[in-house]
CSV table of C-alpha atoms in Angstrom, one decimal:
chain,number,residue,atom,x,y,z
E,1,UNK,CA,55.2,8.9,10.2
E,2,UNK,CA,52.0,10.7,9.5
E,3,UNK,CA,49.6,9.0,7.1
E,4,UNK,CA,49.6,10.5,3.6
E,5,UNK,CA,46.4,12.4,2.8
E,6,UNK,CA,43.8,10.4,1.0
E,7,UNK,CA,43.5,11.2,-2.7
E,8,UNK,CA,40.0,12.6,-3.4
E,9,UNK,CA,37.8,10.4,-5.4
E,10,UNK,CA,36.5,11.9,-8.6
E,11,UNK,CA,33.6,11.1,-10.9
E,12,UNK,CA,32.4,12.3,-14.3
E,13,UNK,CA,28.9,13.3,-15.4
E,14,UNK,CA,28.4,14.1,-19.1
E,15,UNK,CA,25.0,15.7,-19.7
E,16,UNK,CA,23.1,17.4,-22.5
E,17,UNK,CA,23.7,20.5,-24.6
E,18,UNK,CA,20.4,22.4,-24.1
E,19,UNK,CA,19.3,24.0,-20.9
E,20,UNK,CA,16.1,22.1,-20.5
E,21,UNK,CA,17.5,18.7,-21.3
E,22,UNK,CA,20.4,19.3,-18.8
E,23,UNK,CA,18.0,20.5,-16.1
E,24,UNK,CA,16.1,17.2,-16.4
E,25,UNK,CA,19.3,15.3,-15.6
E,26,UNK,CA,20.1,17.2,-12.4
E,27,UNK,CA,18.0,14.8,-10.2
E,28,UNK,CA,20.2,11.9,-11.3
E,29,UNK,CA,23.4,13.9,-10.4
E,30,UNK,CA,22.0,14.8,-7.0
E,31,UNK,CA,21.0,11.2,-6.3
E,32,UNK,CA,24.5,10.0,-7.2
E,33,UNK,CA,25.9,12.5,-4.8
E,34,UNK,CA,23.6,11.4,-2.0
E,35,UNK,CA,24.7,7.8,-2.6
E,36,UNK,CA,28.4,8.7,-2.1
E,37,UNK,CA,28.8,12.3,-0.6
E,38,UNK,CA,32.6,12.0,-0.6
E,39,UNK,CA,33.0,12.0,-4.4
E,40,UNK,CA,33.9,15.2,-6.2
E,41,UNK,CA,32.2,15.6,-9.6
E,42,UNK,CA,33.2,17.0,-13.0
E,43,UNK,CA,30.3,17.9,-15.2
E,44,UNK,CA,30.5,18.2,-19.0
E,45,UNK,CA,27.6,20.1,-20.6
E,46,UNK,CA,26.9,22.3,-23.6
E,47,UNK,CA,28.2,25.9,-23.2
E,48,UNK,CA,24.7,27.3,-22.7
E,49,UNK,CA,23.8,24.7,-20.1
E,50,UNK,CA,27.1,24.6,-18.2
E,51,UNK,CA,26.3,27.5,-15.9
E,52,UNK,CA,23.5,25.5,-14.3
E,53,UNK,CA,26.2,23.4,-12.5
E,54,UNK,CA,28.7,26.1,-11.4
E,55,UNK,CA,27.1,26.6,-8.0
E,56,UNK,CA,26.6,22.9,-7.2
E,57,UNK,CA,28.7,22.4,-4.0
E,58,UNK,CA,29.8,18.9,-4.8
E,59,UNK,CA,30.8,19.8,-8.4
E,60,UNK,CA,34.6,20.5,-8.6
E,61,UNK,CA,34.8,21.4,-12.3
E,62,UNK,CA,32.4,22.3,-15.1
E,63,UNK,CA,33.6,21.8,-18.7
E,64,UNK,CA,31.6,23.5,-21.5
E,65,UNK,CA,31.6,21.2,-24.5
E,66,UNK,CA,31.9,23.4,-27.6
E,67,UNK,CA,31.2,21.7,-30.9
E,68,UNK,CA,34.1,21.6,-33.4
E,69,UNK,CA,33.9,20.4,-37.0
E,70,UNK,CA,34.2,16.7,-37.6
E,71,UNK,CA,33.3,16.0,-34.0
E,72,UNK,CA,36.8,16.9,-32.9
E,73,UNK,CA,35.4,18.3,-29.7
E,74,UNK,CA,35.1,14.8,-28.4
E,75,UNK,CA,38.8,14.1,-29.0
E,76,UNK,CA,39.8,17.3,-27.3
E,77,UNK,CA,37.6,16.4,-24.3
E,78,UNK,CA,39.2,13.0,-24.1
E,79,UNK,CA,42.6,14.6,-23.7
E,80,UNK,CA,41.2,16.7,-20.8
E,81,UNK,CA,39.8,13.7,-19.0
E,82,UNK,CA,42.0,10.7,-19.7
E,83,UNK,CA,44.7,11.5,-17.1
E,84,UNK,CA,42.2,11.2,-14.2
E,85,UNK,CA,41.4,7.8,-12.7
E,86,UNK,CA,37.6,8.2,-12.4
E,87,UNK,CA,35.6,6.5,-9.7
E,88,UNK,CA,32.4,6.6,-11.8
E,89,UNK,CA,31.6,7.8,-15.3
E,90,UNK,CA,28.0,8.6,-16.2
E,91,UNK,CA,27.4,9.6,-19.8
E,92,UNK,CA,24.0,10.6,-20.8
E,93,UNK,CA,25.2,11.3,-24.4
E,94,UNK,CA,26.4,7.7,-24.8
E,95,UNK,CA,29.7,8.9,-26.3
E,96,UNK,CA,32.5,6.6,-27.4
E,97,UNK,CA,35.1,8.3,-25.2
E,98,UNK,CA,33.4,7.2,-22.1
E,99,UNK,CA,34.2,3.6,-22.9
E,100,UNK,CA,37.9,4.5,-23.2
E,101,UNK,CA,38.3,6.5,-20.0
E,102,UNK,CA,39.8,4.7,-17.0
E,103,UNK,CA,37.0,4.2,-14.5
E,104,UNK,CA,36.0,1.8,-11.7
E,105,UNK,CA,32.4,1.7,-13.0
E,106,UNK,CA,30.5,3.4,-15.8
E,107,UNK,CA,26.9,4.1,-16.8
E,108,UNK,CA,26.2,5.0,-20.4
E,109,UNK,CA,22.9,5.9,-22.0
E,110,UNK,CA,21.9,3.6,-24.7
E,111,UNK,CA,19.6,4.7,-27.5
E,112,UNK,CA,16.2,3.1,-27.4
E,113,UNK,CA,13.9,3.6,-30.3
E,114,UNK,CA,10.5,5.0,-29.6
E,115,UNK,CA,11.2,5.5,-25.9
E,116,UNK,CA,7.9,7.0,-24.7
E,117,UNK,CA,9.1,7.6,-21.1
E,118,UNK,CA,9.6,11.1,-19.7
E,119,UNK,CA,13.1,12.4,-20.1
E,120,UNK,CA,13.6,12.3,-16.3
E,121,UNK,CA,12.7,8.6,-16.3
E,122,UNK,CA,15.0,8.0,-19.2
E,123,UNK,CA,17.9,9.7,-17.3
E,124,UNK,CA,17.2,7.7,-14.1
E,125,UNK,CA,17.1,4.4,-16.1
E,126,UNK,CA,20.8,4.8,-16.8
E,127,UNK,CA,21.5,3.7,-13.3
E,128,UNK,CA,18.4,1.5,-13.0
E,129,UNK,CA,16.4,3.9,-10.9
E,130,UNK,CA,13.5,4.5,-13.3
E,131,UNK,CA,10.9,3.0,-10.9
E,132,UNK,CA,11.6,6.0,-8.5
E,133,UNK,CA,13.2,8.7,-10.7
E,134,UNK,CA,14.8,11.5,-8.7
E,135,UNK,CA,13.2,14.9,-9.3
E,136,UNK,CA,15.4,17.6,-11.0
E,137,UNK,CA,16.9,20.1,-8.6
E,138,UNK,CA,19.2,23.1,-9.0
E,139,UNK,CA,21.7,24.5,-6.6
E,140,UNK,CA,22.0,28.3,-5.9
E,141,UNK,CA,24.8,29.8,-3.8
E,142,UNK,CA,23.7,32.0,-0.9
E,143,UNK,CA,25.7,34.9,-2.3
E,144,UNK,CA,23.7,34.7,-5.6
E,145,UNK,CA,20.4,34.8,-3.6
E,146,UNK,CA,21.6,37.7,-1.5
E,147,UNK,CA,22.8,39.7,-4.6
E,148,UNK,CA,19.4,39.3,-6.2
E,149,UNK,CA,17.2,39.9,-3.2
E,150,UNK,CA,17.4,43.7,-3.3
E,151,UNK,CA,16.1,43.7,-6.9
E,152,UNK,CA,13.0,41.7,-6.2
E,153,UNK,CA,9.5,43.1,-5.5
E,154,UNK,CA,7.9,42.8,-2.1
E,155,UNK,CA,4.6,41.7,-3.7
E,156,UNK,CA,3.9,38.3,-5.2
E,157,UNK,CA,5.8,37.8,-8.4
E,158,UNK,CA,4.8,36.0,-11.7
E,159,UNK,CA,7.9,34.9,-13.7
E,160,UNK,CA,7.1,35.2,-17.4
E,161,UNK,CA,9.2,33.5,-20.2
E,162,UNK,CA,7.7,34.4,-23.6
E,163,UNK,CA,10.6,32.8,-25.5
E,164,UNK,CA,11.6,29.4,-26.7
E,165,UNK,CA,14.5,27.9,-28.6
E,166,UNK,CA,12.4,27.7,-31.8
E,167,UNK,CA,9.6,29.8,-33.2
E,168,UNK,CA,7.3,26.9,-33.5
E,169,UNK,CA,7.2,26.5,-29.7
E,170,UNK,CA,6.5,30.2,-29.1
E,171,UNK,CA,3.1,31.7,-28.4
E,172,UNK,CA,2.8,35.2,-29.9
E,173,UNK,CA,3.9,38.1,-27.7
E,174,UNK,CA,0.7,40.0,-28.4
E,175,UNK,CA,-1.2,37.2,-26.7
E,176,UNK,CA,1.2,37.2,-23.7
E,177,UNK,CA,0.6,41.0,-23.3
E,178,UNK,CA,-3.2,40.5,-23.3
E,179,UNK,CA,-2.8,37.5,-20.9
E,180,UNK,CA,-0.8,39.6,-18.4
E,181,UNK,CA,-3.2,42.5,-18.7
E,182,UNK,CA,-6.2,40.3,-18.0
E,183,UNK,CA,-4.5,38.5,-15.1
E,184,UNK,CA,-3.1,41.6,-13.3
E,185,UNK,CA,-5.5,44.4,-13.9
E,186,UNK,CA,-8.0,45.7,-11.3
E,187,UNK,CA,-10.3,43.0,-10.0
E,188,UNK,CA,-8.3,40.3,-11.9
E,189,UNK,CA,-7.1,37.1,-10.2
E,190,UNK,CA,-3.5,38.3,-9.9
E,191,UNK,CA,-4.2,42.0,-9.2
E,192,UNK,CA,-1.2,43.7,-7.6
E,193,UNK,CA,1.3,41.0,-8.7
E,194,UNK,CA,4.6,41.9,-10.2
E,195,UNK,CA,5.7,40.4,-13.6
E,196,UNK,CA,9.4,39.5,-14.0
E,197,UNK,CA,10.2,38.9,-17.7
E,198,UNK,CA,12.9,36.2,-18.1
E,199,UNK,CA,15.0,35.0,-21.1
E,200,UNK,CA,18.2,35.6,-22.9
E,201,UNK,CA,19.6,39.0,-23.6
E,202,UNK,CA,17.7,39.1,-26.9
E,203,UNK,CA,14.4,39.1,-25.0
E,204,UNK,CA,15.0,42.7,-23.8
E,205,UNK,CA,12.8,44.1,-26.7
E,206,UNK,CA,9.9,41.8,-25.6
E,207,UNK,CA,10.3,43.0,-22.0
E,208,UNK,CA,10.2,46.6,-23.2
E,209,UNK,CA,7.0,45.9,-25.1
E,210,UNK,CA,5.4,44.4,-22.1
E,211,UNK,CA,6.4,47.3,-19.9
E,212,UNK,CA,5.1,49.8,-22.4
E,213,UNK,CA,1.8,47.9,-23.0
E,214,UNK,CA,1.0,47.5,-19.3
E,215,UNK,CA,1.2,51.0,-17.9
E,216,UNK,CA,0.7,51.1,-14.2
E,217,UNK,CA,1.8,47.5,-13.7
E,218,UNK,CA,5.0,46.4,-12.1
E,219,UNK,CA,6.7,44.8,-15.0
E,220,UNK,CA,10.5,44.2,-14.6
E,221,UNK,CA,13.1,43.2,-17.1
E,222,UNK,CA,15.3,40.3,-16.0
E,223,UNK,CA,16.3,39.2,-19.4
E,224,UNK,CA,20.0,38.4,-19.9
E,225,UNK,CA,20.6,37.3,-16.3
E,226,UNK,CA,23.0,34.5,-15.7
E,227,UNK,CA,21.4,31.1,-15.1
E,228,UNK,CA,22.2,31.0,-11.4
E,229,UNK,CA,20.6,34.4,-10.8
E,230,UNK,CA,17.6,33.3,-12.9
E,231,UNK,CA,17.3,30.2,-10.7
E,232,UNK,CA,17.4,32.3,-7.6
E,233,UNK,CA,14.6,34.5,-9.0
E,234,UNK,CA,12.5,31.5,-9.8
E,235,UNK,CA,12.9,30.3,-6.3
E,236,UNK,CA,11.2,33.4,-5.1
E,237,UNK,CA,8.5,33.5,-7.8
E,238,UNK,CA,4.9,32.5,-6.9
E,239,UNK,CA,4.1,31.3,-10.4
E,240,UNK,CA,5.9,30.7,-13.7
E,241,UNK,CA,4.1,31.1,-17.0
E,242,UNK,CA,5.8,30.4,-20.4
E,243,UNK,CA,6.4,28.1,-23.3
E,244,UNK,CA,8.0,24.7,-23.3
E,245,UNK,CA,11.6,25.9,-22.7
E,246,UNK,CA,14.6,25.5,-20.5
E,247,UNK,CA,13.3,28.2,-18.2
E,248,UNK,CA,10.1,26.2,-17.7
E,249,UNK,CA,12.2,23.2,-16.5
E,250,UNK,CA,14.3,25.5,-14.3
E,251,UNK,CA,11.2,26.8,-12.6
E,252,UNK,CA,9.9,23.3,-11.9
E,253,UNK,CA,13.3,22.2,-10.6
E,254,UNK,CA,13.4,25.0,-7.9
E,255,UNK,CA,9.8,24.3,-6.8
E,256,UNK,CA,8.0,27.1,-8.6
E,257,UNK,CA,4.4,26.2,-9.8
E,258,UNK,CA,4.3,26.1,-13.6
E,259,UNK,CA,1.7,27.0,-16.2
E,260,UNK,CA,3.2,25.8,-19.5
E,261,UNK,CA,2.0,26.4,-23.0
E,262,UNK,CA,2.7,23.4,-25.4
E,263,UNK,CA,2.3,23.1,-29.1
E,264,UNK,CA,4.4,20.8,-31.3
E,265,UNK,CA,6.2,19.1,-28.4
E,266,UNK,CA,4.6,16.5,-26.0
E,267,UNK,CA,4.3,17.1,-22.3
E,268,UNK,CA,4.4,13.3,-21.7
E,269,UNK,CA,8.0,13.4,-22.8
E,270,UNK,CA,9.1,17.0,-22.0
E,271,UNK,CA,6.6,18.3,-19.5
E,272,UNK,CA,7.7,20.2,-16.3
E,273,UNK,CA,8.5,17.6,-13.6
E,274,UNK,CA,6.2,18.8,-10.9
E,275,UNK,CA,2.7,18.0,-9.7
E,276,UNK,CA,2.0,21.7,-9.2
E,277,UNK,CA,1.5,22.5,-12.9
E,278,UNK,CA,-1.0,23.3,-15.6
E,279,UNK,CA,-0.4,22.2,-19.3
E,280,UNK,CA,-2.1,24.5,-21.8
E,281,UNK,CA,-2.5,23.4,-25.3
E,282,UNK,CA,-4.9,23.7,-28.3
E,283,UNK,CA,-7.5,20.9,-27.8
E,284,UNK,CA,-7.6,19.9,-31.4
E,285,UNK,CA,-3.9,19.7,-31.9
E,286,UNK,CA,-2.5,16.2,-32.5
E,287,UNK,CA,0.9,15.4,-31.1
E,288,UNK,CA,2.9,12.2,-31.5
E,289,UNK,CA,6.2,11.1,-30.0
E,290,UNK,CA,9.2,11.4,-32.2
E,291,UNK,CA,12.3,13.5,-33.0
E,292,UNK,CA,10.6,16.9,-32.3
E,293,UNK,CA,13.7,18.8,-33.6
E,294,UNK,CA,12.5,17.8,-37.0
E,295,UNK,CA,8.8,18.8,-36.5
E,296,UNK,CA,9.2,22.1,-34.6
E,297,UNK,CA,9.1,25.0,-37.1
E,298,UNK,CA,11.9,27.6,-37.2
E,299,UNK,CA,9.8,30.1,-39.2
E,300,UNK,CA,6.3,30.2,-37.7
E,301,UNK,CA,4.4,29.6,-34.4
E,302,UNK,CA,2.6,26.3,-34.0
E,303,UNK,CA,0.9,27.6,-30.9
E,304,UNK,CA,-1.9,29.7,-32.5
E,305,UNK,CA,-4.6,27.3,-31.4
E,306,UNK,CA,-4.2,28.3,-27.8
E,307,UNK,CA,-6.6,31.2,-27.0
E,308,UNK,CA,-6.0,33.8,-24.4
E,309,UNK,CA,-9.3,32.8,-22.7
E,310,UNK,CA,-8.0,29.2,-22.4
E,311,UNK,CA,-4.7,30.4,-20.8
E,312,UNK,CA,-6.5,32.8,-18.4
E,313,UNK,CA,-8.8,30.1,-17.2
E,314,UNK,CA,-5.9,27.6,-16.6
E,315,UNK,CA,-3.6,30.0,-14.9
E,316,UNK,CA,-6.3,31.5,-12.7
E,317,UNK,CA,-7.3,27.9,-11.6
E,318,UNK,CA,-3.7,27.0,-10.7
E,319,UNK,CA,-3.2,30.3,-8.9
E,320,UNK,CA,-6.3,29.8,-6.7
E,321,UNK,CA,-4.7,26.5,-5.5
E,322,UNK,CA,-1.5,28.1,-4.4
E,323,UNK,CA,-1.0,29.2,-0.7
E,324,UNK,CA,-3.2,32.2,0.1
E,325,UNK,CA,-1.8,35.4,-1.3
E,326,UNK,CA,-5.0,37.5,-1.3
E,327,UNK,CA,-6.0,36.2,-4.8
E,328,UNK,CA,-9.3,37.2,-6.2
E,329,UNK,CA,-11.6,34.5,-7.8
E,330,UNK,CA,-11.9,34.5,-11.5
């Protein structure tokens, strides 16, 4: 009699709600896969962040966790998960349901007050790997890359993200327009580069303003693209410029050099996880660790201390250290 087929082993990974926070946990997921490549993973993430994982080859299922009043979304999620005998449960949310699911082993994030370690280190500490935290990394399907390729410029491309999830973390658009003008005009450090404007669908007006304000430049609107296509674009970009945002973390996770503008948040906690970066912030601004969701304004920018001169200098310096692309000195 032929042997019965082996039942596949399945594991569960519960990650964060926001795009940036979820990106910073992808290194941990990749490391767990490398430790045991035969396991199929189910990923639970917020609806906005869930598309980050749909093209990961070892992820069998992605479940968007949509909030319901009275936290009933957790009860509903438990009904979707309880019938599976999990090999491993990793819960970076530290939810109660993870303690109730059948599992051979489980790793749950525990809250630590005043944890000053970078979010990547915090995620790695869940499995005791904080001494050598795995770098975030995104997976893009070959078909997604191929579909995007025809829309990309042949010249070097700067990926620009002028948005953020709160107004307090957003540098004014007028300054981004001046910055792009000074970087890409004749005799400028990035003369001849294309500018790809990224963001949600609501960033289309910002992209339109950039195109109108920079006549004669190759400014392209990629706002509203799905996250896998955005990751594919960032793979091809020579440089990313933008606020502290999920797109900033996506750029670093696919190996794109990053020039990041910071205001009320702290790069020691949320900075792009790459050595190929420049952090741009107002020199006089005082930032302390803490629950930044309570300190980031929803009504006004907290980035006004950053000057265009400061951003031009930092970005030009980073660009001159990239592989030779015919850049001009500042």
